[in-house]
PDB file of C-alpha atoms in Angstrom:
ATOM      1  CA  MET A1290       0.000   0.000   0.000  1.00  0.00           C
ATOM      2  CA  LEU A1291       1.321   3.404  -0.990  1.00  0.00           C
ATOM      3  CA  PRO A1292       0.722   5.718   1.959  1.00  0.00           C
ATOM      4  CA  VAL A1293      -0.827   9.119   1.313  1.00  0.00           C
ATOM      5  CA  VAL A1294      -1.731  12.156   3.371  1.00  0.00           C
ATOM      6  CA  VAL A1295      -3.775  15.169   2.269  1.00  0.00           C
ATOM      7  CA  VAL A1296      -4.215  18.328   4.344  1.00  0.00           C
ATOM      8  CA  HIS A1297      -6.239  21.526   3.993  1.00  0.00           C
ATOM      9  CA  GLY A1298      -5.960  24.925   5.603  1.00  0.00           C
ATOM     10  CA  GLY A1299      -9.567  26.028   5.214  1.00  0.00           C
ATOM     11  CA  ALA A1300     -11.841  27.372   2.497  1.00  0.00           C
ATOM     12  CA  GLY A1301     -12.044  30.915   3.824  1.00  0.00           C
ATOM     13  CA  PHE A1302     -10.600  33.936   2.081  1.00  0.00           C
ATOM     14  CA  VAL A1303      -6.808  34.204   2.222  1.00  0.00           C
ATOM     15  CA  PRO A1304      -5.445  37.698   1.504  1.00  0.00           C
ATOM     16  CA  ARG A1305      -2.667  37.684  -1.077  1.00  0.00           C
ATOM     17  CA  GLN A1306      -0.089  38.804   1.504  1.00  0.00           C
ATOM     18  CA  ARG A1307      -0.843  35.673   3.575  1.00  0.00           C
ATOM     19  CA  SER A1308      -1.115  33.174   0.712  1.00  0.00           C
ATOM     20  CA  GLU A1309       2.538  32.117   0.851  1.00  0.00           C
ATOM     21  CA  LEU A1310       2.238  31.456   4.596  1.00  0.00           C
ATOM     22  CA  SER A1311      -0.830  29.293   3.993  1.00  0.00           C
ATOM     23  CA  VAL A1312       0.718  27.257   1.200  1.00  0.00           C
ATOM     24  CA  SER A1313       4.011  26.734   3.033  1.00  0.00           C
ATOM     25  CA  GLY A1314       2.062  25.752   6.159  1.00  0.00           C
ATOM     26  CA  VAL A1315       0.035  23.019   4.486  1.00  0.00           C
ATOM     27  CA  CYS A1316       3.116  21.744   2.635  1.00  0.00           C
ATOM     28  CA  SER A1317       5.075  21.541   5.872  1.00  0.00           C
ATOM     29  CA  ALA A1318       2.245  19.713   7.651  1.00  0.00           C
ATOM     30  CA  ALA A1319       1.789  17.240   4.789  1.00  0.00           C
ATOM     31  CA  GLY A1320       5.539  16.592   4.634  1.00  0.00           C
ATOM     32  CA  SER A1321       5.765  15.917   8.356  1.00  0.00           C
ATOM     33  CA  ALA A1322       2.764  13.570   8.364  1.00  0.00           C
ATOM     34  CA  TYR A1323       4.077  11.752   5.306  1.00  0.00           C
ATOM     35  CA  GLY A1324       7.340  11.125   7.168  1.00  0.00           C
ATOM     36  CA  ILE A1325       5.318   9.374   9.887  1.00  0.00           C
ATOM     37  CA  LEU A1326       3.558   7.202   7.318  1.00  0.00           C
ATOM     38  CA  LYS A1327       6.824   6.309   5.568  1.00  0.00           C
ATOM     39  CA  GLY A1328       8.267   5.273   8.909  1.00  0.00           C
ATOM     40  CA  GLY A1329       5.439   2.813   9.409  1.00  0.00           C
ATOM     41  CA  GLY A1330       3.320   5.078  11.603  1.00  0.00           C
ATOM     42  CA  SER A1331      -0.445   4.857  11.651  1.00  0.00           C
ATOM     43  CA  SER A1332      -2.825   7.027   9.685  1.00  0.00           C
ATOM     44  CA  MET A1333      -4.201   8.329  13.002  1.00  0.00           C
ATOM     45  CA  ASP A1334      -0.720   9.408  14.124  1.00  0.00           C
ATOM     46  CA  ALA A1335      -0.249  11.103  10.750  1.00  0.00           C
ATOM     47  CA  VAL A1336      -3.476  13.127  10.701  1.00  0.00           C
ATOM     48  CA  VAL A1337      -3.110  14.229  14.322  1.00  0.00           C
ATOM     49  CA  ASN A1338       0.484  15.284  13.612  1.00  0.00           C
ATOM     50  CA  ALA A1339      -0.557  17.277  10.544  1.00  0.00           C
ATOM     51  CA  VAL A1340      -3.459  19.034  12.219  1.00  0.00           C
ATOM     52  CA  THR A1341      -1.430  19.765  15.358  1.00  0.00           C
ATOM     53  CA  LEU A1342       1.159  21.532  13.204  1.00  0.00           C
ATOM     54  CA  LEU A1343      -1.588  23.538  11.510  1.00  0.00           C
ATOM     55  CA  GLU A1344      -3.115  24.421  14.897  1.00  0.00           C
ATOM     56  CA  ASN A1345       0.281  25.691  16.044  1.00  0.00           C
ATOM     57  CA  ASN A1346       0.711  27.792  12.900  1.00  0.00           C
ATOM     58  CA  PRO A1347      -0.835  31.272  13.312  1.00  0.00           C
ATOM     59  CA  ALA A1348      -1.425  31.460   9.556  1.00  0.00           C
ATOM     60  CA  PHE A1349      -4.519  29.280  10.065  1.00  0.00           C
ATOM     61  CA  ASN A1350      -7.667  29.926  12.073  1.00  0.00           C
ATOM     62  CA  ALA A1351      -7.524  26.874  14.341  1.00  0.00           C
ATOM     63  CA  GLY A1352      -5.515  26.647  17.558  1.00  0.00           C
ATOM     64  CA  ILE A1353      -3.195  29.663  17.627  1.00  0.00           C
ATOM     65  CA  GLY A1354      -4.844  32.263  15.409  1.00  0.00           C
ATOM     66  CA  SER A1355      -8.380  30.970  15.901  1.00  0.00           C
ATOM     67  CA  VAL A1356     -11.072  33.357  14.787  1.00  0.00           C
ATOM     68  CA  LEU A1357     -12.804  35.119  17.678  1.00  0.00           C
ATOM     69  CA  ASN A1358     -16.446  34.985  18.638  1.00  0.00           C
ATOM     70  CA  VAL A1359     -18.584  38.074  18.999  1.00  0.00           C
ATOM     71  CA  ARG A1360     -17.183  38.645  22.516  1.00  0.00           C
ATOM     72  CA  GLY A1361     -13.599  38.500  21.269  1.00  0.00           C
ATOM     73  CA  ASP A1362     -13.144  35.108  22.919  1.00  0.00           C
ATOM     74  CA  ILE A1363     -12.012  31.740  21.580  1.00  0.00           C
ATOM     75  CA  GLU A1364     -14.175  28.609  21.249  1.00  0.00           C
ATOM     76  CA  MET A1365     -12.528  25.772  19.303  1.00  0.00           C
ATOM     77  CA  ASP A1366     -13.885  22.490  17.936  1.00  0.00           C
ATOM     78  CA  ALA A1367     -12.099  19.347  16.725  1.00  0.00           C
ATOM     79  CA  LEU A1368     -12.851  15.820  15.519  1.00  0.00           C
ATOM     80  CA  VAL A1369     -10.854  12.668  14.821  1.00  0.00           C
ATOM     81  CA  MET A1370     -12.042   9.369  13.360  1.00  0.00           C
ATOM     82  CA  ASP A1371     -10.350   5.992  12.910  1.00  0.00           C
ATOM     83  CA  GLY A1372     -11.535   4.185   9.785  1.00  0.00           C
ATOM     84  CA  LYS A1373     -10.460   0.758  11.022  1.00  0.00           C
ATOM     85  CA  THR A1374     -12.789   0.684  14.030  1.00  0.00           C
ATOM     86  CA  LEU A1375     -15.113   3.629  13.277  1.00  0.00           C
ATOM     87  CA  ALA A1376     -14.024   5.010  16.631  1.00  0.00           C
ATOM     88  CA  SER A1377     -14.285   8.774  16.877  1.00  0.00           C
ATOM     89  CA  GLY A1378     -13.752  11.570  19.354  1.00  0.00           C
ATOM     90  CA  ALA A1379     -14.608  15.256  19.342  1.00  0.00           C
ATOM     91  CA  VAL A1380     -14.517  18.373  21.465  1.00  0.00           C
ATOM     92  CA  SER A1381     -16.418  21.619  21.069  1.00  0.00           C
ATOM     93  CA  ALA A1382     -16.235  25.097  22.542  1.00  0.00           C
ATOM     94  CA  VAL A1383     -12.862  24.487  24.223  1.00  0.00           C
ATOM     95  CA  ARG A1384     -10.912  27.591  25.246  1.00  0.00           C
ATOM     96  CA  ASN A1385      -7.709  26.916  27.152  1.00  0.00           C
ATOM     97  CA  ILE A1386      -6.227  24.092  25.093  1.00  0.00           C
ATOM     98  CA  ALA A1387      -3.458  24.591  22.542  1.00  0.00           C
ATOM     99  CA  ASN A1388      -4.304  21.505  20.491  1.00  0.00           C
ATOM    100  CA  PRO A1389      -7.985  20.508  20.484  1.00  0.00           C
ATOM    101  CA  THR A1390      -7.295  17.664  18.046  1.00  0.00           C
ATOM    102  CA  GLN A1391      -5.094  15.885  20.578  1.00  0.00           C
ATOM    103  CA  LEU A1392      -7.866  16.284  23.155  1.00  0.00           C
ATOM    104  CA  ALA A1393     -10.392  14.873  20.661  1.00  0.00           C
ATOM    105  CA  ARG A1394      -8.142  11.853  20.211  1.00  0.00           C
ATOM    106  CA  LEU A1395      -8.130  11.317  23.980  1.00  0.00           C
ATOM    107  CA  VAL A1396     -11.942  11.488  24.010  1.00  0.00           C
ATOM    108  CA  MET A1397     -11.873   8.702  21.417  1.00  0.00           C
ATOM    109  CA  GLU A1398      -9.296   6.591  23.225  1.00  0.00           C
ATOM    110  CA  LYS A1399     -10.145   7.160  26.889  1.00  0.00           C
ATOM    111  CA  THR A1400     -13.927   7.588  27.051  1.00  0.00           C
ATOM    112  CA  SER A1401     -17.029   5.870  25.728  1.00  0.00           C
ATOM    113  CA  HIS A1402     -18.359   9.180  24.432  1.00  0.00           C
ATOM    114  CA  ALA A1403     -18.251  10.781  21.013  1.00  0.00           C
ATOM    115  CA  CYS A1404     -18.005  14.445  22.031  1.00  0.00           C
ATOM    116  CA  LEU A1405     -17.233  16.524  25.100  1.00  0.00           C
ATOM    117  CA  THR A1406     -18.012  20.220  25.176  1.00  0.00           C
ATOM    118  CA  ALA A1407     -17.012  23.439  26.948  1.00  0.00           C
ATOM    119  CA  GLU A1408     -16.300  23.069  30.694  1.00  0.00           C
ATOM    120  CA  GLY A1409     -16.716  19.299  30.549  1.00  0.00           C
ATOM    121  CA  ALA A1410     -14.028  19.098  27.900  1.00  0.00           C
ATOM    122  CA  SER A1411     -11.776  21.316  30.013  1.00  0.00           C
ATOM    123  CA  GLN A1412     -12.296  19.097  33.068  1.00  0.00           C
ATOM    124  CA  PHE A1413     -11.446  16.053  30.977  1.00  0.00           C
ATOM    125  CA  ALA A1414      -8.316  17.772  29.662  1.00  0.00           C
ATOM    126  CA  ARG A1415      -7.173  18.493  33.217  1.00  0.00           C
ATOM    127  CA  ALA A1416      -7.838  14.878  34.207  1.00  0.00           C
ATOM    128  CA  MET A1417      -5.719  13.737  31.254  1.00  0.00           C
ATOM    129  CA  GLY A1418      -2.868  16.035  32.266  1.00  0.00           C
ATOM    130  CA  ILE A1419      -3.225  18.339  29.278  1.00  0.00           C
ATOM    131  CA  PRO A1420      -1.730  21.682  30.281  1.00  0.00           C
ATOM    132  CA  GLU A1421      -4.022  24.698  30.145  1.00  0.00           C
ATOM    133  CA  VAL A1422      -2.805  27.729  28.224  1.00  0.00           C
ATOM    134  CA  PRO A1423      -3.991  31.325  28.569  1.00  0.00           C
ATOM    135  CA  VAL A1424      -6.611  32.196  25.965  1.00  0.00           C
ATOM    136  CA  GLU A1425      -4.522  35.267  25.147  1.00  0.00           C
ATOM    137  CA  SER A1426      -1.724  33.013  23.884  1.00  0.00           C
ATOM    138  CA  LEU A1427      -4.055  31.712  21.169  1.00  0.00           C
ATOM    139  CA  ILE A1428      -5.155  35.179  19.996  1.00  0.00           C
ATOM    140  CA  THR A1429      -3.106  36.840  17.282  1.00  0.00           C
ATOM    141  CA  ASP A1430      -3.017  40.470  16.197  1.00  0.00           C
ATOM    142  CA  TYR A1431      -4.524  39.374  12.884  1.00  0.00           C
ATOM    143  CA  SER A1432      -7.495  37.600  14.469  1.00  0.00           C
ATOM    144  CA  ARG A1433      -8.097  40.551  16.794  1.00  0.00           C
ATOM    145  CA  MET A1434      -7.965  42.943  13.824  1.00  0.00           C
ATOM    146  CA  ARG A1435     -10.513  40.862  11.892  1.00  0.00           C
ATOM    147  CA  TRP A1436     -12.791  40.670  14.930  1.00  0.00           C
ATOM    148  CA  GLN A1437     -12.713  44.424  15.481  1.00  0.00           C
ATOM    149  CA  LYS A1438     -13.236  45.127  11.791  1.00  0.00           C
ATOM    150  CA  ASN A1439     -16.231  42.825  11.690  1.00  0.00           C
ATOM    151  CA  LEU A1440     -17.687  44.290  14.857  1.00  0.00           C
ATOM    152  CA  ALA A1441     -17.535  47.738  13.357  1.00  0.00           C
ATOM    153  CA  ALA A1442     -19.203  46.619  10.149  1.00  0.00           C
ATOM    154  CA  ASP A1443     -21.955  44.537  11.730  1.00  0.00           C
ATOM    155  CA  ALA A1444     -23.004  44.959  15.321  1.00  0.00           C
ATOM    156  CA  ASN A1445     -25.680  42.273  14.958  1.00  0.00           C
ATOM    157  CA  PRO A1446     -24.101  38.873  15.761  1.00  0.00           C
ATOM    158  CA  VAL A1447     -26.562  37.058  13.485  1.00  0.00           C
ATOM    159  CA  GLU A1448     -26.009  39.332  10.515  1.00  0.00           C
ATOM    160  CA  CYS A1449     -22.227  39.502  10.894  1.00  0.00           C
ATOM    161  CA  GLN A1450     -21.825  35.758  10.525  1.00  0.00           C
ATOM    162  CA  MET A1451     -23.816  35.586   7.300  1.00  0.00           C
ATOM    163  CA  GLY A1452     -21.663  34.383   4.467  1.00  0.00           C
ATOM    164  CA  LYS A1453     -18.611  33.797   6.614  1.00  0.00           C
ATOM    165  CA  MET A1454     -16.860  30.463   6.378  1.00  0.00           C
ATOM    166  CA  GLY A1455     -15.235  28.647   9.249  1.00  0.00           C
TER     167      GLY A1455
ATOM    168  CA  THR B 694     -10.555  25.324   9.698  1.00  0.00           C
ATOM    169  CA  VAL B 695      -7.768  22.822   9.094  1.00  0.00           C
ATOM    170  CA  GLY B 696      -7.883  19.115   8.429  1.00  0.00           C
ATOM    171  CA  ALA B 697      -6.099  15.986   7.275  1.00  0.00           C
ATOM    172  CA  VAL B 698      -6.906  12.553   5.852  1.00  0.00           C
ATOM    173  CA  ALA B 699      -4.439   9.690   5.463  1.00  0.00           C
ATOM    174  CA  VAL B 700      -3.981   6.077   4.427  1.00  0.00           C
ATOM    175  CA  ASP B 701      -1.094   4.197   6.061  1.00  0.00           C
ATOM    176  CA  THR B 702       0.998   1.288   4.801  1.00  0.00           C
ATOM    177  CA  GLU B 703      -1.464  -1.209   6.316  1.00  0.00           C
ATOM    178  CA  GLY B 704      -4.371   0.370   4.476  1.00  0.00           C
ATOM    179  CA  ASN B 705      -5.894   1.953   7.555  1.00  0.00           C
ATOM    180  CA  ILE B 706      -7.600   5.310   7.093  1.00  0.00           C
ATOM    181  CA  ALA B 707      -8.106   8.255   9.446  1.00  0.00           C
ATOM    182  CA  CYS B 708      -9.252  11.855   9.436  1.00  0.00           C
ATOM    183  CA  ALA B 709      -8.900  14.887  11.699  1.00  0.00           C
ATOM    184  CA  THR B 710     -10.442  18.357  11.534  1.00  0.00           C
ATOM    185  CA  SER B 711      -9.956  21.374  13.810  1.00  0.00           C
ATOM    186  CA  THR B 712     -11.309  24.910  13.825  1.00  0.00           C
ATOM    187  CA  GLY B 713     -11.699  28.153  15.693  1.00  0.00           C
ATOM    188  CA  GLY B 714     -15.101  28.383  14.059  1.00  0.00           C
ATOM    189  CA  MET B 715     -16.602  31.286  12.192  1.00  0.00           C
ATOM    190  CA  LEU B 716     -15.567  34.937  12.361  1.00  0.00           C
ATOM    191  CA  ASN B 717     -17.514  36.782  15.103  1.00  0.00           C
ATOM    192  CA  LYS B 718     -19.752  33.774  15.673  1.00  0.00           C
ATOM    193  CA  MET B 719     -22.364  33.842  18.396  1.00  0.00           C
ATOM    194  CA  VAL B 720     -21.196  32.580  21.783  1.00  0.00           C
ATOM    195  CA  GLY B 721     -21.963  28.872  21.984  1.00  0.00           C
ATOM    196  CA  ARG B 722     -22.214  28.324  18.238  1.00  0.00           C
ATOM    197  CA  VAL B 723     -20.934  24.902  17.215  1.00  0.00           C
ATOM    198  CA  GLY B 724     -20.419  24.224  13.534  1.00  0.00           C
ATOM    199  CA  ASP B 725     -19.793  21.138  11.469  1.00  0.00           C
ATOM    200  CA  THR B 726     -16.261  20.358  12.590  1.00  0.00           C
ATOM    201  CA  PRO B 727     -16.956  18.227  15.708  1.00  0.00           C
ATOM    202  CA  CYS B 728     -20.023  16.582  14.152  1.00  0.00           C
ATOM    203  CA  ILE B 729     -19.258  13.108  12.856  1.00  0.00           C
ATOM    204  CA  GLY B 730     -20.299  12.797   9.213  1.00  0.00           C
ATOM    205  CA  SER B 731     -20.200  16.558   8.697  1.00  0.00           C
ATOM    206  CA  GLY B 732     -16.728  17.798   9.658  1.00  0.00           C
ATOM    207  CA  GLY B 733     -15.183  14.459   8.805  1.00  0.00           C
ATOM    208  CA  TYR B 734     -15.669  10.735   8.441  1.00  0.00           C
ATOM    209  CA  ALA B 735     -13.370   7.740   8.001  1.00  0.00           C
ATOM    210  CA  ASP B 736     -14.201   4.146   7.082  1.00  0.00           C
ATOM    211  CA  ASN B 737     -11.556   1.683   5.940  1.00  0.00           C
ATOM    212  CA  ASN B 738     -14.077   0.140   3.545  1.00  0.00           C
ATOM    213  CA  ILE B 739     -14.798   3.394   1.695  1.00  0.00           C
ATOM    214  CA  GLY B 740     -12.408   6.250   2.448  1.00  0.00           C
ATOM    215  CA  ALA B 741     -12.052   9.401   4.504  1.00  0.00           C
ATOM    216  CA  VAL B 742     -13.088  13.046   4.165  1.00  0.00           C
ATOM    217  CA  SER B 743     -12.284  16.247   6.061  1.00  0.00           C
ATOM    218  CA  THR B 744     -14.426  19.295   5.275  1.00  0.00           C
ATOM    219  CA  THR B 745     -14.190  23.068   5.530  1.00  0.00           C
ATOM    220  CA  GLY B 746     -16.486  25.927   4.646  1.00  0.00           C
ATOM    221  CA  HIS B 747     -19.864  27.201   5.755  1.00  0.00           C
ATOM    222  CA  GLY B 748     -20.547  24.912   8.696  1.00  0.00           C
ATOM    223  CA  GLU B 749     -24.303  25.248   8.885  1.00  0.00           C
ATOM    224  CA  THR B 750     -24.748  24.144   5.275  1.00  0.00           C
ATOM    225  CA  ILE B 751     -22.152  21.372   5.619  1.00  0.00           C
ATOM    226  CA  MET B 752     -24.219  19.981   8.498  1.00  0.00           C
ATOM    227  CA  LYS B 753     -27.476  20.168   6.538  1.00  0.00           C
ATOM    228  CA  VAL B 754     -26.098  17.797   3.889  1.00  0.00           C
ATOM    229  CA  THR B 755     -23.738  15.838   6.213  1.00  0.00           C
ATOM    230  CA  LEU B 756     -21.108  16.539   3.594  1.00  0.00           C
ATOM    231  CA  ALA B 757     -18.361  14.093   4.628  1.00  0.00           C
ATOM    232  CA  ARG B 758     -20.701  11.097   4.802  1.00  0.00           C
ATOM    233  CA  LEU B 759     -22.485  12.221   1.628  1.00  0.00           C
ATOM    234  CA  ILE B 760     -19.208  12.098  -0.307  1.00  0.00           C
ATOM    235  CA  LEU B 761     -18.428   8.631   1.038  1.00  0.00           C
ATOM    236  CA  PHE B 762     -21.943   7.545   0.060  1.00  0.00           C
ATOM    237  CA  ASN B 763     -21.191   8.745  -3.476  1.00  0.00           C
ATOM    238  CA  MET B 764     -17.993   6.679  -3.410  1.00  0.00           C
ATOM    239  CA  GLU B 765     -19.921   3.638  -2.187  1.00  0.00           C
ATOM    240  CA  LYS B 766     -22.057   3.983  -5.305  1.00  0.00           C
ATOM    241  CA  GLY B 767     -18.935   3.775  -7.444  1.00  0.00           C
ATOM    242  CA  GLN B 768     -17.852   7.361  -7.986  1.00  0.00           C
ATOM    243  CA  SER B 769     -14.167   8.273  -7.918  1.00  0.00           C
ATOM    244  CA  VAL B 770     -12.789  10.367  -5.057  1.00  0.00           C
ATOM    245  CA  GLU B 771     -12.797  13.402  -7.331  1.00  0.00           C
ATOM    246  CA  ALA B 772     -16.304  12.894  -8.740  1.00  0.00           C
ATOM    247  CA  ALA B 773     -17.756  12.066  -5.327  1.00  0.00           C
ATOM    248  CA  SER B 774     -16.194  15.193  -3.820  1.00  0.00           C
ATOM    249  CA  ASP B 775     -17.484  17.393  -6.639  1.00  0.00           C
ATOM    250  CA  SER B 776     -20.955  15.831  -6.423  1.00  0.00           C
ATOM    251  CA  GLY B 777     -21.136  16.481  -2.694  1.00  0.00           C
ATOM    252  CA  LEU B 778     -20.046  20.093  -3.031  1.00  0.00           C
ATOM    253  CA  ALA B 779     -22.457  20.630  -5.948  1.00  0.00           C
ATOM    254  CA  LEU B 780     -25.380  19.256  -3.964  1.00  0.00           C
ATOM    255  CA  MET B 781     -24.495  21.517  -1.044  1.00  0.00           C
ATOM    256  CA  LYS B 782     -24.465  24.505  -3.386  1.00  0.00           C
ATOM    257  CA  SER B 783     -27.704  23.631  -5.153  1.00  0.00           C
ATOM    258  CA  ARG B 784     -29.758  22.568  -2.122  1.00  0.00           C
ATOM    259  CA  VAL B 785     -28.618  24.909   0.641  1.00  0.00           C
ATOM    260  CA  ASP B 786     -26.482  27.485  -1.188  1.00  0.00           C
ATOM    261  CA  GLY B 787     -23.361  26.429   0.705  1.00  0.00           C
ATOM    262  CA  LEU B 788     -19.714  26.825  -0.256  1.00  0.00           C
ATOM    263  CA  GLY B 789     -16.741  24.915   1.037  1.00  0.00           C
ATOM    264  CA  GLY B 790     -13.965  22.465   0.360  1.00  0.00           C
ATOM    265  CA  VAL B 791     -13.011  18.866   1.038  1.00  0.00           C
ATOM    266  CA  ILE B 792     -10.043  16.528   1.025  1.00  0.00           C
ATOM    267  CA  THR B 793     -10.801  12.901   0.258  1.00  0.00           C
ATOM    268  CA  VAL B 794      -8.920   9.578   0.094  1.00  0.00           C
ATOM    269  CA  ASP B 795      -9.979   6.025  -0.707  1.00  0.00           C
ATOM    270  CA  PRO B 796      -8.450   2.738   0.523  1.00  0.00           C
ATOM    271  CA  GLN B 797      -6.399   2.417  -2.674  1.00  0.00           C
ATOM    272  CA  GLY B 798      -4.656   5.713  -1.979  1.00  0.00           C
ATOM    273  CA  HIS B 799      -6.492   7.793  -4.566  1.00  0.00           C
ATOM    274  CA  TRP B 800      -6.966  11.327  -3.285  1.00  0.00           C
ATOM    275  CA  ALA B 801      -8.682  14.613  -4.120  1.00  0.00           C
ATOM    276  CA  ALA B 802      -8.668  18.203  -2.888  1.00  0.00           C
ATOM    277  CA  ARG B 803     -11.749  19.988  -4.228  1.00  0.00           C
ATOM    278  CA  PHE B 804     -13.529  23.210  -3.305  1.00  0.00           C
ATOM    279  CA  SER B 805     -16.407  25.413  -4.426  1.00  0.00           C
ATOM    280  CA  SER B 806     -15.099  28.464  -2.555  1.00  0.00           C
ATOM    281  CA  LEU B 807     -12.698  30.893  -4.195  1.00  0.00           C
ATOM    282  CA  GLN B 808      -9.675  29.226  -2.641  1.00  0.00           C
ATOM    283  CA  MET B 809      -8.496  26.511  -0.275  1.00  0.00           C
ATOM    284  CA  ALA B 810      -4.889  25.911   0.765  1.00  0.00           C
ATOM    285  CA  TRP B 811      -4.137  22.199   0.415  1.00  0.00           C
ATOM    286  CA  ALA B 812      -1.205  19.814   0.097  1.00  0.00           C
ATOM    287  CA  ALA B 813      -0.877  16.089  -0.565  1.00  0.00           C
ATOM    288  CA  ALA B 814       2.135  13.804  -0.147  1.00  0.00           C
ATOM    289  CA  GLN B 815       2.429  10.435  -1.865  1.00  0.00           C
ATOM    290  CA  SER B 816       5.279   8.495  -3.523  1.00  0.00           C
ATOM    291  CA  ASP B 817       7.769  11.043  -2.167  1.00  0.00           C
ATOM    292  CA  THR B 818       6.023  13.739  -4.199  1.00  0.00           C
ATOM    293  CA  LEU B 819       4.367  16.824  -2.730  1.00  0.00           C
ATOM    294  CA  HIS B 820       1.397  18.361  -4.521  1.00  0.00           C
ATOM    295  CA  TYR B 821      -0.147  21.637  -3.391  1.00  0.00           C
ATOM    296  CA  GLY B 822      -2.411  24.473  -4.410  1.00  0.00           C
ATOM    297  CA  LEU B 823      -4.508  27.419  -3.316  1.00  0.00           C
ATOM    298  CA  TYR B 824      -6.672  28.422  -6.278  1.00  0.00           C
ATOM    299  CA  THR B 825      -8.937  26.366  -8.547  1.00  0.00           C
ATOM    300  CA  GLY B 826      -6.950  24.317 -11.024  1.00  0.00           C
ATOM    301  CA  GLU B 827      -3.697  24.286  -9.081  1.00  0.00           C
TER     302      GLU B 827
END
């Protein structure tokens, strides 16, 4: 079997001045994950590695650089699924975690549930020994600029999300 | 949103998707990403998909599972991905993108939005793109 990994960095608008960062980011993540596959690693190890790298790259709007909600706060979601067993794990509305995908994998591996959300997910992360990080460390100048710009254009939280892609 | 799909040397398939959500979303809004069948799906017998785009419309058509259903009916990874995105556009006016693999290692990166950064590695070759046709 020829191993393969494919990654994406989102379908939202990428300004031209950030396009090189986006392309180099997905190439780097794909290259790293492919190295795991070539070394005999599992597809689950590969996808979690790739997405973790993308979460840690502020060029993308997951993990560090996440888009902000209407309050200027962070709420992140993640999902993993293993095609061999159909096992899956997810988290939603997590705030103080650097890598939600790794937490989603723990939900899959350590619980009988499919998804943990908000404070429950945070409690689970603490129980698993996942270090909490300040929300501020996940917020970039770019995400704050976009949030403020959008607030100014649309004060209505329903209207301002129309047409926006996550 | 970011995501990955992979097939390893034993033929096992997996997917992962992660997101900060939607710009200036309402507090408590949860999109497609953590929803199995919408933000992603993986089945060794069919393939794997990770999605990105307008989460509410992705959920309405359960885009990841829809694409795998198309593959179950015999469509290629590329055709199944395009069919899923086309249905999402026609039925719920949704835009987005997907990455798809099948158990044989065929892959696709397709999108109906203006752009989607993607990269694929196979046979020691790296493919990548940002705009349609790349």
